PDB file of C-alpha atoms in Angstrom:
ATOM      1  CA  MET A   1     118.414 132.128 123.135  1.00  0.00           C
ATOM      2  CA  LYS A   2     118.670 135.535 124.779  1.00  0.00           C
ATOM      3  CA  THR A   3     115.621 137.674 125.597  1.00  0.00           C
ATOM      4  CA  GLU A   4     116.244 140.394 122.980  1.00  0.00           C
ATOM      5  CA  PRO A   5     116.401 138.093 119.929  1.00  0.00           C
ATOM      6  CA  ILE A   6     113.311 136.241 121.184  1.00  0.00           C
ATOM      7  CA  LEU A   7     111.409 139.544 121.350  1.00  0.00           C
ATOM      8  CA  GLN A   8     112.635 140.469 117.861  1.00  0.00           C
ATOM      9  CA  ILE A   9     111.358 137.172 116.451  1.00  0.00           C
ATOM     10  CA  GLU A  10     108.024 137.545 118.253  1.00  0.00           C
ATOM     11  CA  PHE A  11     107.655 141.046 116.765  1.00  0.00           C
ATOM     12  CA  ILE A  12     108.198 139.689 113.226  1.00  0.00           C
ATOM     13  CA  LEU A  13     105.655 136.914 113.775  1.00  0.00           C
ATOM     14  CA  GLU A  14     103.010 139.206 115.243  1.00  0.00           C
ATOM     15  CA  LYS A  15     103.518 141.672 112.395  1.00  0.00           C
ATOM     16  CA  CYS A  16     102.932 138.875 109.853  1.00  0.00           C
ATOM     17  CA  VAL A  17      99.809 137.682 111.685  1.00  0.00           C
ATOM     18  CA  ARG A  18      98.349 141.191 112.093  1.00  0.00           C
ATOM     19  CA  GLY A  19      98.997 141.968 108.448  1.00  0.00           C
ATOM     20  CA  ALA A  20      97.290 138.770 107.339  1.00  0.00           C
ATOM     21  CA  LEU A  21      94.312 139.521 109.592  1.00  0.00           C
ATOM     22  CA  ARG A  22      93.984 143.025 108.150  1.00  0.00           C
ATOM     23  CA  ARG A  23      94.146 141.801 104.547  1.00  0.00           C
ATOM     24  CA  THR A  24      91.684 138.994 105.224  1.00  0.00           C
ATOM     25  CA  LYS A  25      89.144 141.439 106.651  1.00  0.00           C
ATOM     26  CA  LEU A  26      89.618 143.962 103.831  1.00  0.00           C
ATOM     27  CA  ASN A  27      89.362 141.334 101.094  1.00  0.00           C
ATOM     28  CA  ARG A  28      86.517 139.334 102.604  1.00  0.00           C
ATOM     29  CA  THR A  29      84.420 137.640  99.920  1.00  0.00           C
ATOM     30  CA  PHE A  30      80.867 136.397 100.415  1.00  0.00           C
ATOM     31  CA  ARG A  31      80.882 132.700  99.484  1.00  0.00           C
ATOM     32  CA  PRO A  32      77.522 131.249 100.478  1.00  0.00           C
ATOM     33  CA  PHE A  33      78.060 127.814  98.912  1.00  0.00           C
ATOM     34  CA  HIS A  34      81.475 127.365 100.516  1.00  0.00           C
ATOM     35  CA  GLU A  35      80.111 128.471 103.885  1.00  0.00           C
ATOM     36  CA  ALA A  36      77.113 126.171 103.623  1.00  0.00           C
ATOM     37  CA  LEU A  37      79.335 123.200 102.888  1.00  0.00           C
ATOM     38  CA  LEU A  38      82.375 123.967 105.066  1.00  0.00           C
ATOM     39  CA  THR A  39      81.146 126.508 107.686  1.00  0.00           C
ATOM     40  CA  LYS A  40      81.986 130.193 107.727  1.00  0.00           C
ATOM     41  CA  GLY A  41      84.786 129.644 110.236  1.00  0.00           C
ATOM     42  CA  MET A  42      86.595 127.164 108.000  1.00  0.00           C
ATOM     43  CA  VAL A  43      86.308 129.463 104.986  1.00  0.00           C
ATOM     44  CA  ASN A  44      87.665 132.435 106.946  1.00  0.00           C
ATOM     45  CA  ALA A  45      90.492 130.338 108.372  1.00  0.00           C
ATOM     46  CA  SER A  46      91.431 129.166 104.888  1.00  0.00           C
ATOM     47  CA  SER A  47      91.502 132.756 103.600  1.00  0.00           C
ATOM     48  CA  PHE A  48      93.657 133.825 106.523  1.00  0.00           C
ATOM     49  CA  GLU A  49      96.110 130.942 106.040  1.00  0.00           C
ATOM     50  CA  ARG A  50      96.652 131.862 102.395  1.00  0.00           C
ATOM     51  CA  SER A  51      97.249 135.499 103.321  1.00  0.00           C
ATOM     52  CA  PHE A  52      99.625 134.564 106.133  1.00  0.00           C
ATOM     53  CA  SER A  53     101.627 132.167 103.952  1.00  0.00           C
ATOM     54  CA  THR A  54     102.102 134.971 101.422  1.00  0.00           C
ATOM     55  CA  SER A  55     103.449 137.397 104.040  1.00  0.00           C
ATOM     56  CA  PHE A  56     105.516 134.816 105.924  1.00  0.00           C
ATOM     57  CA  GLY A  57     107.890 134.179 103.065  1.00  0.00           C
ATOM     58  CA  GLN A  58     111.510 134.738 102.138  1.00  0.00           C
ATOM     59  CA  GLY A  59     111.944 138.087 103.869  1.00  0.00           C
ATOM     60  CA  PRO A  60     110.759 137.107 107.373  1.00  0.00           C
ATOM     61  CA  ILE A  61     112.585 133.765 107.201  1.00  0.00           C
ATOM     62  CA  GLU A  62     115.842 135.474 106.236  1.00  0.00           C
ATOM     63  CA  GLU A  63     115.428 138.030 109.025  1.00  0.00           C
ATOM     64  CA  ILE A  64     114.641 135.396 111.680  1.00  0.00           C
ATOM     65  CA  SER A  65     117.613 133.372 110.404  1.00  0.00           C
ATOM     66  CA  LYS A  66     119.834 136.429 110.797  1.00  0.00           C
ATOM     67  CA  ILE A  67     118.611 137.046 114.353  1.00  0.00           C
ATOM     68  CA  VAL A  68     119.245 133.423 115.338  1.00  0.00           C
ATOM     69  CA  ALA A  69     122.745 133.382 113.812  1.00  0.00           C
ATOM     70  CA  LEU A  70     123.723 136.699 115.405  1.00  0.00           C
ATOM     71  CA  ASP A  71     122.639 135.366 118.782  1.00  0.00           C
ATOM     72  CA  TYR A  72     124.937 132.377 118.211  1.00  0.00           C
ATOM     73  CA  GLY A  73     127.940 134.618 117.599  1.00  0.00           C
ATOM     74  CA  PHE A  74     128.091 134.771 113.803  1.00  0.00           C
ATOM     75  CA  SER A  75     128.689 137.890 111.773  1.00  0.00           C
ATOM     76  CA  VAL A  76     125.727 137.875 109.381  1.00  0.00           C
ATOM     77  CA  THR A  77     124.958 139.450 106.017  1.00  0.00           C
ATOM     78  CA  ARG A  78     121.738 139.032 104.076  1.00  0.00           C
ATOM     79  CA  GLN A  79     121.917 139.083 100.265  1.00  0.00           C
ATOM     80  CA  LYS A  80     125.703 138.825 100.271  1.00  0.00           C
ATOM     81  CA  GLU A  81     127.404 139.598  96.951  1.00  0.00           C
ATOM     82  CA  THR A  82     130.537 137.564  96.202  1.00  0.00           C
ATOM     83  CA  ILE A  83     132.693 138.025  93.119  1.00  0.00           C
ATOM     84  CA  VAL A  84     134.172 134.634  92.254  1.00  0.00           C
ATOM     85  CA  ASN A  85     137.101 133.868  89.957  1.00  0.00           C
ATOM     86  CA  VAL A  86     136.762 130.346  88.545  1.00  0.00           C
ATOM     87  CA  PHE A  87     138.702 128.313  85.974  1.00  0.00           C
ATOM     88  CA  LYS A  88     136.931 128.130  82.609  1.00  0.00           C
ATOM     89  CA  GLY A  89     137.056 124.316  82.742  1.00  0.00           C
ATOM     90  CA  ALA A  90     135.243 124.357  86.093  1.00  0.00           C
ATOM     91  CA  ILE A  91     132.574 126.668  84.648  1.00  0.00           C
ATOM     92  CA  ASP A  92     132.045 124.234  81.772  1.00  0.00           C
ATOM     93  CA  GLU A  93     131.844 121.325  84.238  1.00  0.00           C
ATOM     94  CA  ILE A  94     129.214 123.164  86.304  1.00  0.00           C
ATOM     95  CA  GLU A  95     127.139 123.694  83.161  1.00  0.00           C
ATOM     96  CA  ARG A  96     127.564 120.030  82.174  1.00  0.00           C
ATOM     97  CA  ILE A  97     126.469 118.857  85.611  1.00  0.00           C
ATOM     98  CA  SER A  98     123.471 121.209  85.675  1.00  0.00           C
ATOM     99  CA  SER A  99     122.324 120.148  82.215  1.00  0.00           C
ATOM    100  CA  GLY A 100     122.716 116.465  83.033  1.00  0.00           C
ATOM    101  CA  LEU A 101     120.796 116.755  86.293  1.00  0.00           C
ATOM    102  CA  ARG A 102     117.970 118.714  84.702  1.00  0.00           C
ATOM    103  CA  SER A 103     117.606 116.206  81.857  1.00  0.00           C
ATOM    104  CA  GLY A 104     117.838 113.223  84.173  1.00  0.00           C
ATOM    105  CA  GLU A 105     121.020 111.885  82.561  1.00  0.00           C
ATOM    106  CA  LEU A 106     122.884 112.396  85.846  1.00  0.00           C
ATOM    107  CA  LYS A 107     121.936 111.590  89.428  1.00  0.00           C
ATOM    108  CA  PRO A 108     122.812 114.213  92.056  1.00  0.00           C
ATOM    109  CA  ASN A 109     125.824 113.553  94.262  1.00  0.00           C
ATOM    110  CA  TRP A 110     127.342 116.680  95.791  1.00  0.00           C
ATOM    111  CA  GLU A 111     130.661 115.163  96.888  1.00  0.00           C
ATOM    112  CA  ARG A 112     131.324 113.655  93.462  1.00  0.00           C
ATOM    113  CA  GLU A 113     130.293 116.828  91.654  1.00  0.00           C
ATOM    114  CA  ILE A 114     132.586 119.059  93.711  1.00  0.00           C
ATOM    115  CA  LYS A 115     135.474 116.617  93.240  1.00  0.00           C
ATOM    116  CA  ASN A 116     134.981 116.835  89.465  1.00  0.00           C
ATOM    117  CA  ILE A 117     134.850 120.636  89.547  1.00  0.00           C
ATOM    118  CA  HIS A 118     138.046 120.882  91.608  1.00  0.00           C
ATOM    119  CA  ALA A 119     139.879 118.745  89.050  1.00  0.00           C
ATOM    120  CA  PHE A 120     140.245 121.892  86.918  1.00  0.00           C
ATOM    121  CA  GLU A 121     143.268 123.712  88.335  1.00  0.00           C
ATOM    122  CA  LYS A 122     144.734 125.621  85.403  1.00  0.00           C
ATOM    123  CA  GLY A 123     143.836 127.671  82.341  1.00  0.00           C
ATOM    124  CA  ASP A 124     141.837 130.812  81.788  1.00  0.00           C
ATOM    125  CA  THR A 125     139.521 132.069  84.501  1.00  0.00           C
ATOM    126  CA  VAL A 126     136.052 133.586  84.430  1.00  0.00           C
ATOM    127  CA  VAL A 127     134.636 136.174  86.853  1.00  0.00           C
ATOM    128  CA  ARG A 128     131.057 135.679  88.056  1.00  0.00           C
ATOM    129  CA  ARG A 129     128.806 137.375  90.613  1.00  0.00           C
ATOM    130  CA  VAL A 130     127.013 135.226  93.202  1.00  0.00           C
ATOM    131  CA  LEU A 131     124.275 136.540  95.490  1.00  0.00           C
ATOM    132  CA  SER A 132     123.733 134.481  98.644  1.00  0.00           C
ATOM    133  CA  ASP A 133     120.620 134.786 100.807  1.00  0.00           C
ATOM    134  CA  LEU A 134     122.652 134.396 103.983  1.00  0.00           C
ATOM    135  CA  HIS A 135     126.383 134.723 104.700  1.00  0.00           C
ATOM    136  CA  LEU A 136     127.741 133.751 108.109  1.00  0.00           C
ATOM    137  CA  GLU A 137     131.265 134.160 109.417  1.00  0.00           C
ATOM    138  CA  LYS A 138     132.880 133.058 112.684  1.00  0.00           C
ATOM    139  CA  ASN A 139     136.393 131.986 113.661  1.00  0.00           C
ATOM    140  CA  GLY A 140     137.611 132.249 110.066  1.00  0.00           C
ATOM    141  CA  THR A 141     134.855 130.024 108.669  1.00  0.00           C
ATOM    142  CA  GLU A 142     132.571 131.437 105.972  1.00  0.00           C
ATOM    143  CA  ILE A 143     129.155 129.880 105.392  1.00  0.00           C
ATOM    144  CA  PHE A 144     126.917 130.653 102.401  1.00  0.00           C
ATOM    145  CA  ILE A 145     123.273 129.557 102.444  1.00  0.00           C
ATOM    146  CA  SER A 146     120.733 129.629  99.640  1.00  0.00           C
ATOM    147  CA  ILE A 147     117.318 129.720 101.340  1.00  0.00           C
ATOM    148  CA  LYS A 148     114.365 128.476  99.327  1.00  0.00           C
ATOM    149  CA  THR A 149     110.675 127.751  99.863  1.00  0.00           C
ATOM    150  CA  VAL A 150     110.067 124.254 101.196  1.00  0.00           C
ATOM    151  CA  LYS A 151     108.741 123.178  97.797  1.00  0.00           C
ATOM    152  CA  PRO A 152     111.049 124.981  95.351  1.00  0.00           C
ATOM    153  CA  ASN A 153     110.608 124.743  91.607  1.00  0.00           C
ATOM    154  CA  LEU A 154     113.200 123.338  89.216  1.00  0.00           C
ATOM    155  CA  ASP A 155     114.574 126.692  88.014  1.00  0.00           C
ATOM    156  CA  GLN A 156     115.049 128.007  91.578  1.00  0.00           C
ATOM    157  CA  THR A 157     116.796 124.826  92.628  1.00  0.00           C
ATOM    158  CA  GLU A 158     119.085 124.695  89.589  1.00  0.00           C
ATOM    159  CA  LYS A 159     120.091 128.352  90.009  1.00  0.00           C
ATOM    160  CA  ALA A 160     120.838 127.801  93.694  1.00  0.00           C
ATOM    161  CA  LYS A 161     123.025 124.788  92.959  1.00  0.00           C
ATOM    162  CA  LYS A 162     124.985 126.605  90.262  1.00  0.00           C
ATOM    163  CA  ASP A 163     125.688 129.440  92.691  1.00  0.00           C
ATOM    164  CA  LEU A 164     126.799 127.027  95.412  1.00  0.00           C
ATOM    165  CA  MET A 165     129.075 125.168  92.986  1.00  0.00           C
ATOM    166  CA  LEU A 166     130.611 128.471  91.859  1.00  0.00           C
ATOM    167  CA  LEU A 167     131.368 129.387  95.458  1.00  0.00           C
ATOM    168  CA  LYS A 168     133.048 126.020  96.109  1.00  0.00           C
ATOM    169  CA  ALA A 169     134.994 126.289  92.845  1.00  0.00           C
ATOM    170  CA  HIS A 170     136.237 129.723  93.914  1.00  0.00           C
ATOM    171  CA  ASN A 171     137.229 128.630  97.427  1.00  0.00           C
ATOM    172  CA  PRO A 172     137.065 124.973  98.537  1.00  0.00           C
ATOM    173  CA  ASN A 173     137.099 126.120 102.176  1.00  0.00           C
ATOM    174  CA  PHE A 174     133.742 127.877 101.871  1.00  0.00           C
ATOM    175  CA  GLU A 175     130.873 126.013 103.544  1.00  0.00           C
ATOM    176  CA  THR A 176     127.828 126.097 101.265  1.00  0.00           C
ATOM    177  CA  TYR A 177     124.272 124.960 101.956  1.00  0.00           C
ATOM    178  CA  PHE A 178     120.834 124.682 100.365  1.00  0.00           C
ATOM    179  CA  GLY A 179     118.412 125.487 103.188  1.00  0.00           C
ATOM    180  CA  LEU A 180     114.688 124.809 103.682  1.00  0.00           C
ATOM    181  CA  PHE A 181     113.270 126.169 106.926  1.00  0.00           C
ATOM    182  CA  TYR A 182     110.933 123.234 107.538  1.00  0.00           C
ATOM    183  CA  ASN A 183     110.221 119.800 106.117  1.00  0.00           C
ATOM    184  CA  PRO A 184     106.741 119.450 104.565  1.00  0.00           C
ATOM    185  CA  GLY A 185     107.105 115.667 104.510  1.00  0.00           C
ATOM    186  CA  GLY A 186     107.682 115.074 108.207  1.00  0.00           C
ATOM    187  CA  PRO A 187     110.210 115.513 111.024  1.00  0.00           C
ATOM    188  CA  LEU A 188     113.112 113.589 109.466  1.00  0.00           C
ATOM    189  CA  LYS A 189     115.270 114.494 106.470  1.00  0.00           C
ATOM    190  CA  SER A 190     114.364 111.103 105.007  1.00  0.00           C
ATOM    191  CA  ASP A 191     110.688 112.188 105.065  1.00  0.00           C
ATOM    192  CA  TYR A 192     111.199 114.898 102.449  1.00  0.00           C
ATOM    193  CA  ASN A 193     108.841 114.002  99.596  1.00  0.00           C
ATOM    194  CA  TRP A 194     108.700 116.952  97.170  1.00  0.00           C
ATOM    195  CA  SER A 195     110.160 115.367  94.046  1.00  0.00           C
ATOM    196  CA  ILE A 196     111.136 118.404  91.939  1.00  0.00           C
ATOM    197  CA  PRO A 197     114.342 119.530  93.732  1.00  0.00           C
ATOM    198  CA  SER A 198     115.416 115.885  93.999  1.00  0.00           C
ATOM    199  CA  LYS A 199     116.439 116.077  90.341  1.00  0.00           C
ATOM    200  CA  ILE A 200     119.105 118.626  91.300  1.00  0.00           C
ATOM    201  CA  PHE A 201     120.083 117.634  94.863  1.00  0.00           C
ATOM    202  CA  ASP A 202     119.975 114.306  96.658  1.00  0.00           C
ATOM    203  CA  MET A 203     117.594 115.855  99.170  1.00  0.00           C
ATOM    204  CA  LYS A 204     117.829 112.973 101.624  1.00  0.00           C
ATOM    205  CA  ASN A 205     121.584 112.338 101.565  1.00  0.00           C
ATOM    206  CA  ASP A 206     123.568 115.338 100.276  1.00  0.00           C
ATOM    207  CA  SER A 207     125.449 117.012 103.137  1.00  0.00           C
ATOM    208  CA  ILE A 208     124.830 120.379 101.476  1.00  0.00           C
ATOM    209  CA  VAL A 209     121.061 120.104 102.035  1.00  0.00           C
ATOM    210  CA  LEU A 210     119.744 121.436 105.358  1.00  0.00           C
ATOM    211  CA  ILE A 211     116.052 120.891 106.076  1.00  0.00           C
ATOM    212  CA  GLY A 212     114.073 121.943 109.133  1.00  0.00           C
ATOM    213  CA  GLU A 213     115.871 121.085 112.365  1.00  0.00           C
ATOM    214  CA  GLU A 214     119.269 120.736 110.651  1.00  0.00           C
ATOM    215  CA  TYR A 215     118.876 124.186 109.107  1.00  0.00           C
ATOM    216  CA  TRP A 216     118.006 126.014 112.331  1.00  0.00           C
ATOM    217  CA  ASP A 217     120.510 124.151 114.478  1.00  0.00           C
ATOM    218  CA  LYS A 218     123.240 125.068 111.969  1.00  0.00           C
ATOM    219  CA  LEU A 219     122.404 128.727 112.513  1.00  0.00           C
ATOM    220  CA  GLY A 220     121.889 128.708 116.254  1.00  0.00           C
ATOM    221  CA  GLY A 221     123.265 125.499 117.730  1.00  0.00           C
ATOM    222  CA  PHE A 222     121.604 122.371 119.050  1.00  0.00           C
ATOM    223  CA  GLY A 223     118.032 122.919 120.240  1.00  0.00           C
ATOM    224  CA  THR A 224     117.366 126.040 118.155  1.00  0.00           C
ATOM    225  CA  TYR A 225     114.585 124.393 116.139  1.00  0.00           C
ATOM    226  CA  SER A 226     112.733 123.355 119.315  1.00  0.00           C
ATOM    227  CA  SER A 227     113.156 126.829 120.818  1.00  0.00           C
ATOM    228  CA  LEU A 228     111.680 128.433 117.704  1.00  0.00           C
ATOM    229  CA  ILE A 229     108.656 126.130 117.785  1.00  0.00           C
ATOM    230  CA  GLU A 230     108.059 127.301 121.383  1.00  0.00           C
ATOM    231  CA  ILE A 231     108.345 130.957 120.334  1.00  0.00           C
ATOM    232  CA  PHE A 232     105.865 130.444 117.499  1.00  0.00           C
ATOM    233  CA  ALA A 233     103.484 128.700 119.913  1.00  0.00           C
ATOM    234  CA  ARG A 234     103.596 131.594 122.397  1.00  0.00           C
ATOM    235  CA  VAL A 235     102.778 134.113 119.676  1.00  0.00           C
ATOM    236  CA  GLY A 236     100.009 131.813 118.488  1.00  0.00           C
ATOM    237  CA  GLU A 237      98.443 131.803 121.936  1.00  0.00           C
ATOM    238  CA  ARG A 238      98.258 135.599 121.849  1.00  0.00           C
ATOM    239  CA  THR A 239      96.826 135.886 118.336  1.00  0.00           C
ATOM    240  CA  ARG A 240      94.701 132.755 117.901  1.00  0.00           C
ATOM    241  CA  SER A 241      91.482 134.194 119.329  1.00  0.00           C
ATOM    242  CA  GLU A 242      91.520 137.036 116.773  1.00  0.00           C
ATOM    243  CA  ILE A 243      91.952 134.544 113.954  1.00  0.00           C
ATOM    244  CA  LEU A 244      89.112 132.336 115.207  1.00  0.00           C
ATOM    245  CA  ASN A 245      86.840 135.388 115.526  1.00  0.00           C
ATOM    246  CA  LEU A 246      87.308 136.587 111.939  1.00  0.00           C
TER     247      LEU A 246
END
């Protein structure tokens, strides 16, 4: 990764840390029982972590994703609006799939689902609007990514899948992905253990699902995930003493 994008990412991270520090100090609450049981340092660290997690959310992740993808040669748009034109039968099939997955009557299988949707090739069409968190384009390939928190709820996951199915129904050549920026279950995709989105996607096997290393390496090429961990660690070295001295 080039120097300029690294500096841009470091700036975003430091801004999130400084903001969390400021809010933690302003909203400090005297909790004598917590401090007696856990120590004052642990209580302050817990308050800071909650504040940081709030600030380091969708916006910073999207912006860091954009920086990484630009550095890798993609044209990048955040919050990309796409007007899709889809056969009415495909729309009905998307609704049937979504309902079946949500109720548990169907098991998720992206390849099978898209094959069923593409079976509808004639009839009336319906126009829909799809908003994608990240749109990448390079060498004639268009990539649409729905970025979610690492433990998304059912409604968020269902909405994301409907949008991704609409995009594939509109243009089979679009690459579409459901992206989580890290894996809370462990380093491997097979470690993912948050059960809720697994009703909608096969989180461990669907090719559409990118988690952690797969997500970042898709945006920036092999080794991007490891490079980002190093960048985060360097910023942490500069800011850690302020956090510990809260």
